[in-house]
């Protein structure tokens, strides 16, 4: 049988598998389970048609392109929406600043720990993976060029070039300007706020729609990978999954516990006892936003002022997020660097941490957030987005730990704010 026929047969079988995945969706089978099933089907397809993946791989490539296109539009709305919400908070200058600081501190620490562990363990070494033929690795800039390029110059050029950080900085300036105007004449700038909030809701829905096609993209890319390599080469993904859980546990229990003890003078044991229900809901629902009501209730139970609890838990579901914005993006970035053999200096590795903190501003606490944040970091660092999809088979399982870490991090930040503001009833 000639190669052309095998290519078409591979596509035909892949489409049959797609129909099966669609049927499972209609039967309301869990997204994570469907992704794992898609992984298995991709392995089967790759084994059935070794070396014949051109047509079926197109679906994964299209998905990678579309999800990359969402990064800038999503940031345009989500960052401004998150930061302008500070304008309506209680004690904006004190509570608002401290909440943002502690949330971003969580992300910074998570990213730093992840970077250290990933580099030390050489995550991705020995994993045989080839980029799509039409992909070119972007040259990593020098430290000075990197510093200068942080600041905006031409938004259109930044958008076209996929330069995320200058756009983020520009959006932060816009949000600051809005908050200053709103404090003097809120009615005058209300239409702007309504537009931003509406746009944020729409983009959130767009992301949800695109993310729903992840199982099909996973099947496509896994089939391509297995078709041109041996199955044993995919086993390092399991090691990455274990590492994610270990890193999330370190962040959630050791780091957050230390911050509570040293800064807030709060008993970590009592904190985890009170906040455990919120962590369980986060772990099972894989949604920081869905966990907000439980998180607020448990924070109040822990003695946090009601207003601060509502503000901190809500903001923490849309900003910072150490699991989705700290652990996962940096881990995948080091994985991609080692897989592709890209030479990285200590300064460039440090910049990954800065990028992780920057892109963590304005994230949306729903399933799929980690993919968007990681895509933003990869785009800013010039790394191939398709590597993200390659690790999608373990992403859903990892997301349970990531989301629980996010919620615990938000609760920790909120508790620290309440403790330092004298709004925590330690009795």
Tab-separated table of C-alpha atoms in Angstrom:
chain	number	residue	atom	x	y	z
A	1	UNK	CA	0.000	0.000	0.000
A	2	UNK	CA	1.513	3.334	-1.044
A	3	UNK	CA	2.148	6.272	1.256
A	4	UNK	CA	-0.680	8.443	-0.076
A	5	UNK	CA	-3.285	5.787	0.640
A	6	UNK	CA	-1.897	5.264	4.137
A	7	UNK	CA	-2.051	8.978	4.804
A	8	UNK	CA	-5.726	9.051	3.830
A	9	UNK	CA	-6.457	5.934	5.871
A	10	UNK	CA	-4.786	7.529	8.860
A	11	UNK	CA	-6.995	10.584	8.422
A	12	UNK	CA	-10.129	8.449	8.029
A	13	UNK	CA	-9.458	6.480	11.206
A	14	UNK	CA	-8.631	9.721	13.016
A	15	UNK	CA	-11.959	11.216	11.977
A	16	UNK	CA	-13.747	8.127	13.295
A	17	UNK	CA	-11.976	8.655	16.608
A	18	UNK	CA	-13.057	12.313	16.512
A	19	UNK	CA	-16.673	11.202	16.143
A	20	UNK	CA	-16.228	8.948	19.154
A	21	UNK	CA	-14.875	11.838	21.231
A	22	UNK	CA	-17.784	14.020	20.115
A	23	UNK	CA	-20.207	11.292	21.188
A	24	UNK	CA	-18.564	11.151	24.624
A	25	UNK	CA	-18.957	14.916	24.935
A	26	UNK	CA	-22.653	14.641	24.146
A	27	UNK	CA	-22.887	12.015	26.874
A	28	UNK	CA	-21.350	14.601	29.249
A	29	UNK	CA	-18.227	12.575	29.905
A	30	UNK	CA	-15.748	14.563	31.998
A	31	UNK	CA	-13.351	16.767	30.021
A	32	UNK	CA	-10.310	15.263	31.710
A	33	UNK	CA	-11.441	11.730	30.952
A	34	UNK	CA	-12.071	12.636	27.317
A	35	UNK	CA	-8.571	14.099	27.094
A	36	UNK	CA	-7.054	10.921	28.500
A	37	UNK	CA	-9.121	8.843	26.071
A	38	UNK	CA	-7.934	11.087	23.243
A	39	UNK	CA	-4.362	10.413	24.337
A	40	UNK	CA	-4.927	6.666	24.146
A	41	UNK	CA	-6.584	6.981	20.746
A	42	UNK	CA	-3.705	9.111	19.505
A	43	UNK	CA	-1.243	6.432	20.600
A	44	UNK	CA	-3.292	3.774	18.814
A	45	UNK	CA	-3.495	5.849	15.645
A	46	UNK	CA	0.228	6.530	15.689
A	47	UNK	CA	1.021	2.857	16.142
A	48	UNK	CA	-1.359	1.817	13.350
A	49	UNK	CA	0.141	4.223	10.827
A	50	UNK	CA	3.835	4.758	11.612
A	51	UNK	CA	5.301	7.581	9.575
A	52	UNK	CA	1.926	8.660	8.159
A	53	UNK	CA	0.562	11.618	10.106
A	54	UNK	CA	0.595	14.596	7.740
A	55	UNK	CA	-3.173	15.031	7.358
A	56	UNK	CA	-4.270	14.152	10.888
A	57	UNK	CA	-1.542	16.364	12.388
A	58	UNK	CA	-3.071	19.397	10.663
A	59	UNK	CA	-5.828	19.508	13.292
A	60	UNK	CA	-3.319	19.892	16.111
A	61	UNK	CA	-1.384	22.543	14.224
A	62	UNK	CA	-4.567	24.546	13.618
A	63	UNK	CA	-5.446	24.337	17.308
A	64	UNK	CA	-1.991	25.617	18.271
A	65	UNK	CA	-2.354	28.570	15.910
A	66	UNK	CA	-5.839	29.498	17.102
A	67	UNK	CA	-5.022	29.328	20.798
A	68	UNK	CA	-1.926	31.448	20.224
A	69	UNK	CA	-4.116	34.063	18.542
A	70	UNK	CA	-6.240	34.411	21.693
A	71	UNK	CA	-3.454	35.528	24.005
A	72	UNK	CA	-3.325	39.255	23.201
A	73	UNK	CA	-7.106	39.831	22.881
A	74	UNK	CA	-7.665	38.019	26.170
A	75	UNK	CA	-5.022	40.070	27.949
A	76	UNK	CA	-6.473	43.319	26.565
A	77	UNK	CA	-9.689	42.749	28.481
A	78	UNK	CA	-8.792	40.502	31.421
A	79	UNK	CA	-5.937	42.590	32.803
A	80	UNK	CA	-7.806	45.896	32.652
A	81	UNK	CA	-10.954	44.269	34.049
A	82	UNK	CA	-9.073	42.764	36.992
A	83	UNK	CA	-7.148	45.897	37.910
A	84	UNK	CA	-10.068	48.293	37.477
A	85	UNK	CA	-12.077	46.175	39.902
A	86	UNK	CA	-9.666	47.413	42.540
A	87	UNK	CA	-11.303	50.804	42.222
A	88	UNK	CA	-14.436	49.526	43.933
A	89	UNK	CA	-12.653	47.708	46.760
A	90	UNK	CA	-12.448	48.678	50.390
A	91	UNK	CA	-9.357	50.629	51.472
A	92	UNK	CA	-7.948	50.471	47.959
A	93	UNK	CA	-4.482	51.805	48.705
A	94	UNK	CA	-3.808	49.503	51.645
A	95	UNK	CA	-5.876	46.374	51.092
A	96	UNK	CA	-5.637	46.493	47.314
A	97	UNK	CA	-1.871	46.914	47.209
A	98	UNK	CA	-1.223	44.258	49.832
A	99	UNK	CA	-3.539	41.747	48.161
A	100	UNK	CA	-1.893	42.185	44.780
A	101	UNK	CA	1.554	42.038	46.371
A	102	UNK	CA	0.933	38.790	48.245
A	103	UNK	CA	-0.782	37.173	45.250
A	104	UNK	CA	2.115	37.997	42.957
A	105	UNK	CA	4.612	37.004	45.649
A	106	UNK	CA	3.036	33.548	45.640
A	107	UNK	CA	3.467	33.315	41.880
A	108	UNK	CA	7.065	34.527	42.077
A	109	UNK	CA	8.016	31.960	44.723
A	110	UNK	CA	6.230	29.145	42.860
A	111	UNK	CA	7.978	30.078	39.613
A	112	UNK	CA	11.379	30.311	41.321
A	113	UNK	CA	11.043	26.929	43.043
A	114	UNK	CA	9.835	25.340	39.830
A	115	UNK	CA	12.677	26.810	37.825
A	116	UNK	CA	15.248	25.547	40.323
A	117	UNK	CA	13.796	22.034	40.426
A	118	UNK	CA	13.316	21.832	36.646
A	119	UNK	CA	16.836	22.967	35.833
A	120	UNK	CA	18.343	20.718	38.513
A	121	UNK	CA	16.397	17.674	37.282
A	122	UNK	CA	16.981	18.625	33.618
A	123	UNK	CA	13.305	18.203	32.776
A	124	UNK	CA	12.877	17.279	29.105
A	125	UNK	CA	16.363	15.878	28.575
A	126	UNK	CA	16.244	12.748	26.462
A	127	UNK	CA	12.719	13.454	25.194
A	128	UNK	CA	12.845	13.100	21.421
A	129	UNK	CA	10.556	15.638	19.801
A	130	UNK	CA	10.650	17.408	16.460
A	131	UNK	CA	8.971	20.711	15.742
A	132	UNK	CA	6.601	21.166	12.851
A	133	UNK	CA	8.539	21.923	9.679
A	134	UNK	CA	7.087	25.422	9.406
A	135	UNK	CA	8.161	26.480	12.905
A	136	UNK	CA	11.255	28.568	13.552
A	137	UNK	CA	12.771	29.020	16.998
A	138	UNK	CA	12.988	32.696	17.887
A	139	UNK	CA	16.346	33.998	18.991
A	140	UNK	CA	16.489	34.623	22.736
A	141	UNK	CA	17.406	38.321	23.311
A	142	UNK	CA	20.260	39.551	25.484
A	143	UNK	CA	19.594	40.838	28.998
A	144	UNK	CA	19.801	44.511	27.943
A	145	UNK	CA	17.570	43.981	24.910
A	146	UNK	CA	15.139	42.128	27.126
A	147	UNK	CA	14.962	44.985	29.643
A	148	UNK	CA	14.354	47.596	26.937
A	149	UNK	CA	11.762	45.444	25.179
A	150	UNK	CA	9.671	45.263	28.343
A	151	UNK	CA	8.277	48.721	27.640
A	152	UNK	CA	5.683	49.486	24.961
A	153	UNK	CA	6.520	51.323	21.752
A	154	UNK	CA	4.038	50.351	19.047
A	155	UNK	CA	1.090	48.254	20.195
A	156	UNK	CA	0.291	47.068	16.688
A	157	UNK	CA	3.828	45.817	16.181
A	158	UNK	CA	3.850	44.194	19.608
A	159	UNK	CA	0.595	42.413	18.764
A	160	UNK	CA	1.829	41.162	15.395
A	161	UNK	CA	5.169	40.094	16.870
A	162	UNK	CA	3.551	38.340	19.807
A	163	UNK	CA	5.340	40.565	22.325
A	164	UNK	CA	3.192	40.136	25.421
A	165	UNK	CA	5.010	42.053	28.154
A	166	UNK	CA	4.923	45.573	26.592
A	167	UNK	CA	1.188	45.175	26.056
A	168	UNK	CA	0.695	44.077	29.661
A	169	UNK	CA	2.574	47.126	30.937
A	170	UNK	CA	0.494	49.401	28.708
A	171	UNK	CA	-2.715	47.808	30.028
A	172	UNK	CA	-1.594	48.314	33.609
A	173	UNK	CA	-1.131	52.022	32.816
A	174	UNK	CA	-4.644	52.120	31.350
A	175	UNK	CA	-6.084	50.494	34.467
A	176	UNK	CA	-4.265	52.949	36.737
A	177	UNK	CA	-5.592	55.870	34.688
A	178	UNK	CA	-9.131	54.502	34.903
A	179	UNK	CA	-8.934	54.096	38.680
A	180	UNK	CA	-7.750	57.687	39.092
A	181	UNK	CA	-10.577	59.035	36.920
A	182	UNK	CA	-13.168	56.779	38.546
A	183	UNK	CA	-12.214	58.042	41.988
A	184	UNK	CA	-13.158	61.583	40.868
A	185	UNK	CA	-16.019	61.014	38.415
A	186	UNK	CA	-17.087	57.367	38.175
A	187	UNK	CA	-20.099	58.133	35.972
A	188	UNK	CA	-17.912	59.681	33.289
A	189	UNK	CA	-15.838	56.522	32.750
A	190	UNK	CA	-18.600	53.982	33.443
A	191	UNK	CA	-19.122	53.201	29.701
A	192	UNK	CA	-15.453	52.252	29.443
A	193	UNK	CA	-15.768	49.904	32.413
A	194	UNK	CA	-18.901	48.306	30.976
A	195	UNK	CA	-17.138	47.747	27.652
A	196	UNK	CA	-14.113	46.158	29.355
A	197	UNK	CA	-16.233	43.883	31.540
A	198	UNK	CA	-18.385	42.820	28.590
A	199	UNK	CA	-15.319	42.192	26.444
A	200	UNK	CA	-13.746	40.174	29.245
A	201	UNK	CA	-16.858	37.996	29.480
A	202	UNK	CA	-16.935	37.447	25.724
A	203	UNK	CA	-13.239	36.561	25.526
A	204	UNK	CA	-13.691	34.187	28.433
A	205	UNK	CA	-16.374	32.423	26.441
A	206	UNK	CA	-14.160	32.326	23.337
A	207	UNK	CA	-11.388	30.708	25.365
A	208	UNK	CA	-13.853	28.193	26.770
A	209	UNK	CA	-14.988	27.245	23.259
A	210	UNK	CA	-11.449	26.811	21.942
A	211	UNK	CA	-10.281	24.864	24.990
A	212	UNK	CA	-13.200	22.457	24.503
A	213	UNK	CA	-11.444	21.187	21.359
A	214	UNK	CA	-8.350	20.174	23.303
A	215	UNK	CA	-9.081	16.397	23.139
A	216	UNK	CA	-9.112	16.516	19.326
A	217	UNK	CA	-5.842	18.462	19.224
A	218	UNK	CA	-4.299	16.053	21.709
A	219	UNK	CA	-5.278	13.063	19.594
A	220	UNK	CA	-3.833	14.749	16.531
A	221	UNK	CA	-0.481	15.753	18.011
A	222	UNK	CA	0.022	12.569	20.013
A	223	UNK	CA	-0.709	10.530	16.873
A	224	UNK	CA	1.932	12.532	15.015
A	225	UNK	CA	4.457	12.097	17.798
A	226	UNK	CA	3.891	8.347	18.213
A	227	UNK	CA	3.811	7.851	14.461
A	228	UNK	CA	7.341	9.171	14.115
A	229	UNK	CA	8.822	7.925	17.387
A	230	UNK	CA	8.664	5.020	19.811
A	231	UNK	CA	6.089	4.884	22.606
A	232	UNK	CA	8.831	4.686	25.228
A	233	UNK	CA	9.840	8.242	24.370
A	234	UNK	CA	6.522	9.526	25.753
A	235	UNK	CA	7.100	8.076	29.224
A	236	UNK	CA	8.924	11.207	30.520
A	237	UNK	CA	5.481	12.883	30.619
A	238	UNK	CA	4.608	10.740	33.630
A	239	UNK	CA	7.681	12.026	35.443
A	240	UNK	CA	6.554	15.580	34.737
A	241	UNK	CA	3.105	14.863	36.189
A	242	UNK	CA	4.638	13.560	39.414
A	243	UNK	CA	6.920	16.595	39.583
A	244	UNK	CA	3.930	18.945	39.172
A	245	UNK	CA	2.189	17.375	42.167
A	246	UNK	CA	5.340	17.546	44.270
A	247	UNK	CA	5.925	21.203	43.382
A	248	UNK	CA	2.279	22.118	44.055
A	249	UNK	CA	2.448	20.367	47.435
A	250	UNK	CA	5.626	22.260	48.339
A	251	UNK	CA	4.025	25.564	47.343
A	252	UNK	CA	0.636	24.922	48.958
A	253	UNK	CA	1.811	23.522	52.273
A	254	UNK	CA	5.432	24.501	52.925
A	255	UNK	CA	5.630	27.919	51.248
A	256	UNK	CA	2.135	29.125	52.168
A	257	UNK	CA	2.520	27.699	55.661
A	258	UNK	CA	5.794	29.553	56.144
A	259	UNK	CA	4.289	32.840	54.906
A	260	UNK	CA	1.351	32.463	57.291
A	261	UNK	CA	3.645	31.740	60.230
A	262	UNK	CA	6.323	34.357	59.582
A	263	UNK	CA	4.290	37.260	58.199
A	264	UNK	CA	0.783	36.751	59.528
A	265	UNK	CA	1.712	34.989	62.792
A	266	UNK	CA	-1.083	32.551	62.018
A	267	UNK	CA	-1.110	28.840	62.821
A	268	UNK	CA	-0.653	26.986	59.496
A	269	UNK	CA	-2.309	23.881	60.944
A	270	UNK	CA	-5.442	25.782	61.922
A	271	UNK	CA	-5.439	27.566	58.542
A	272	UNK	CA	-5.315	24.325	56.545
A	273	UNK	CA	-7.943	22.795	58.797
A	274	UNK	CA	-10.325	25.701	58.142
A	275	UNK	CA	-9.561	26.053	54.414
A	276	UNK	CA	-9.493	22.348	53.556
A	277	UNK	CA	-13.101	22.316	52.194
A	278	UNK	CA	-12.201	25.056	49.698
A	279	UNK	CA	-9.108	23.128	48.611
A	280	UNK	CA	-11.170	19.980	48.051
A	281	UNK	CA	-13.749	21.841	45.950
A	282	UNK	CA	-10.946	23.407	43.919
A	283	UNK	CA	-9.264	20.030	43.416
A	284	UNK	CA	-12.439	18.371	42.162
A	285	UNK	CA	-13.987	21.251	40.198
A	286	UNK	CA	-10.697	22.453	38.656
A	287	UNK	CA	-12.087	25.996	38.776
A	288	UNK	CA	-10.860	28.803	41.015
A	289	UNK	CA	-13.891	30.909	40.113
A	290	UNK	CA	-16.337	28.155	41.045
A	291	UNK	CA	-14.574	27.833	44.398
A	292	UNK	CA	-14.907	31.529	45.328
A	293	UNK	CA	-18.095	31.124	47.452
A	294	UNK	CA	-16.573	28.243	49.425
A	295	UNK	CA	-13.277	30.065	49.804
A	296	UNK	CA	-15.000	33.194	51.126
A	297	UNK	CA	-17.081	31.165	53.580
A	298	UNK	CA	-14.052	29.304	54.917
A	299	UNK	CA	-12.002	32.495	55.199
A	300	UNK	CA	-14.784	34.036	57.289
A	301	UNK	CA	-14.806	30.851	59.363
A	302	UNK	CA	-11.079	31.334	59.847
A	303	UNK	CA	-11.721	34.823	61.237
A	304	UNK	CA	-11.023	37.006	58.197
A	305	UNK	CA	-13.059	40.204	57.846
A	306	UNK	CA	-15.993	39.546	55.480
A	307	UNK	CA	-15.178	42.394	53.062
A	308	UNK	CA	-11.523	41.461	52.854
A	309	UNK	CA	-12.438	37.796	52.411
A	310	UNK	CA	-14.772	38.563	49.501
A	311	UNK	CA	-12.286	40.909	47.852
A	312	UNK	CA	-9.213	38.717	48.292
A	313	UNK	CA	-10.824	35.451	47.244
A	314	UNK	CA	-12.382	37.032	44.163
A	315	UNK	CA	-9.217	38.818	43.068
A	316	UNK	CA	-7.185	35.695	43.791
A	317	UNK	CA	-9.257	33.775	41.253
A	318	UNK	CA	-8.216	36.222	38.541
A	319	UNK	CA	-4.718	37.352	39.480
A	320	UNK	CA	-1.567	35.552	40.558
A	321	UNK	CA	-2.517	31.861	40.724
A	322	UNK	CA	0.778	30.125	41.655
A	323	UNK	CA	-0.251	26.740	40.294
A	324	UNK	CA	-1.429	27.776	36.840
A	325	UNK	CA	0.826	30.821	36.442
A	326	UNK	CA	3.907	29.806	38.404
A	327	UNK	CA	4.456	26.050	38.437
A	328	UNK	CA	3.022	24.900	35.113
A	329	UNK	CA	4.291	27.569	32.651
A	330	UNK	CA	7.856	27.590	34.000
A	331	UNK	CA	8.019	23.799	34.126
A	332	UNK	CA	6.872	23.541	30.509
A	333	UNK	CA	9.241	26.311	29.449
A	334	UNK	CA	12.259	24.460	30.873
A	335	UNK	CA	10.917	21.261	29.286
A	336	UNK	CA	10.782	22.961	25.876
A	337	UNK	CA	14.237	24.510	26.302
A	338	UNK	CA	15.811	21.144	27.134
A	339	UNK	CA	13.904	19.251	24.438
A	340	UNK	CA	14.985	21.720	21.746
A	341	UNK	CA	18.481	22.170	23.129
A	342	UNK	CA	18.190	25.965	23.345
A	343	UNK	CA	21.193	27.533	25.134
A	344	UNK	CA	19.927	29.548	28.095
A	345	UNK	CA	21.966	31.752	30.427
A	346	UNK	CA	21.137	32.273	34.120
A	347	UNK	CA	19.850	35.767	33.296
A	348	UNK	CA	17.512	34.368	30.658
A	349	UNK	CA	16.242	31.736	33.096
A	350	UNK	CA	15.620	34.494	35.630
A	351	UNK	CA	13.625	36.366	33.010
A	352	UNK	CA	11.284	33.353	32.760
A	353	UNK	CA	10.310	33.985	36.378
A	354	UNK	CA	9.638	37.657	35.633
A	355	UNK	CA	7.546	36.676	32.613
A	356	UNK	CA	5.555	34.220	34.702
A	357	UNK	CA	4.702	36.933	37.234
A	358	UNK	CA	3.801	39.459	34.525
A	359	UNK	CA	1.499	37.164	32.552
A	360	UNK	CA	-0.146	35.983	35.776
A	361	UNK	CA	-1.897	39.353	36.002
A	362	UNK	CA	-5.471	39.031	34.817
A	363	UNK	CA	-5.654	35.268	34.391
A	364	UNK	CA	-9.107	33.713	34.482
A	365	UNK	CA	-9.675	31.059	37.136
A	366	UNK	CA	-11.491	28.462	35.015
A	367	UNK	CA	-10.337	25.172	33.460
A	368	UNK	CA	-7.914	25.934	30.638
A	369	UNK	CA	-6.308	28.959	32.297
A	370	UNK	CA	-2.908	27.267	32.530
A	371	UNK	CA	-2.878	26.726	28.766
A	372	UNK	CA	-3.522	30.403	28.081
A	373	UNK	CA	-0.956	31.631	30.620
A	374	UNK	CA	1.643	29.151	29.371
A	375	UNK	CA	0.947	30.201	25.790
A	376	UNK	CA	1.512	33.836	26.774
A	377	UNK	CA	4.810	32.985	28.452
A	378	UNK	CA	5.940	30.847	25.501
A	379	UNK	CA	5.007	33.608	23.074
A	380	UNK	CA	6.938	36.213	25.050
A	381	UNK	CA	9.965	33.928	25.428
A	382	UNK	CA	9.949	32.797	21.796
A	383	UNK	CA	9.248	29.133	22.575
A	384	UNK	CA	7.083	26.820	20.405
A	385	UNK	CA	3.426	26.814	21.461
A	386	UNK	CA	2.849	23.314	20.121
A	387	UNK	CA	4.987	21.850	22.920
A	388	UNK	CA	2.217	22.971	25.299
A	389	UNK	CA	-0.326	20.844	23.480
A	390	UNK	CA	2.070	17.902	23.560
A	391	UNK	CA	1.800	17.888	27.345
A	392	UNK	CA	-1.980	18.346	27.309
A	393	UNK	CA	-2.579	14.640	28.126
A	394	UNK	CA	-1.329	15.223	31.656
A	395	UNK	CA	-2.576	18.806	31.921
A	396	UNK	CA	-6.078	17.901	33.084
A	397	UNK	CA	-4.786	15.618	35.831
A	398	UNK	CA	-2.204	18.228	36.795
A	399	UNK	CA	-4.920	20.899	36.836
A	400	UNK	CA	-6.477	19.421	39.956
A	401	UNK	CA	-3.297	20.083	41.921
A	402	UNK	CA	-2.755	23.418	40.181
A	403	UNK	CA	-6.240	24.707	41.022
A	404	UNK	CA	-6.039	23.623	44.654
A	405	UNK	CA	-2.696	25.430	44.884
A	406	UNK	CA	-4.264	28.548	43.343
A	407	UNK	CA	-7.103	28.614	45.865
A	408	UNK	CA	-4.839	27.980	48.838
A	409	UNK	CA	-2.549	30.746	47.577
A	410	UNK	CA	-5.474	33.184	47.300
A	411	UNK	CA	-6.663	32.262	50.793
A	412	UNK	CA	-3.140	32.729	52.167
A	413	UNK	CA	-2.780	36.157	50.545
A	414	UNK	CA	-6.186	37.221	51.880
A	415	UNK	CA	-5.371	36.001	55.382
A	416	UNK	CA	-2.048	37.845	55.345
A	417	UNK	CA	-3.803	41.062	54.312
A	418	UNK	CA	-6.355	40.684	57.091
A	419	UNK	CA	-3.644	39.881	59.647
A	420	UNK	CA	-1.463	42.860	58.721
A	421	UNK	CA	-4.521	45.185	58.631
A	422	UNK	CA	-5.783	44.090	62.026
A	423	UNK	CA	-8.867	42.528	60.431
A	424	UNK	CA	-8.227	38.903	61.489
A	425	UNK	CA	-9.970	37.495	64.554
A	426	UNK	CA	-7.314	35.049	65.743
A	427	UNK	CA	-9.619	33.684	68.414
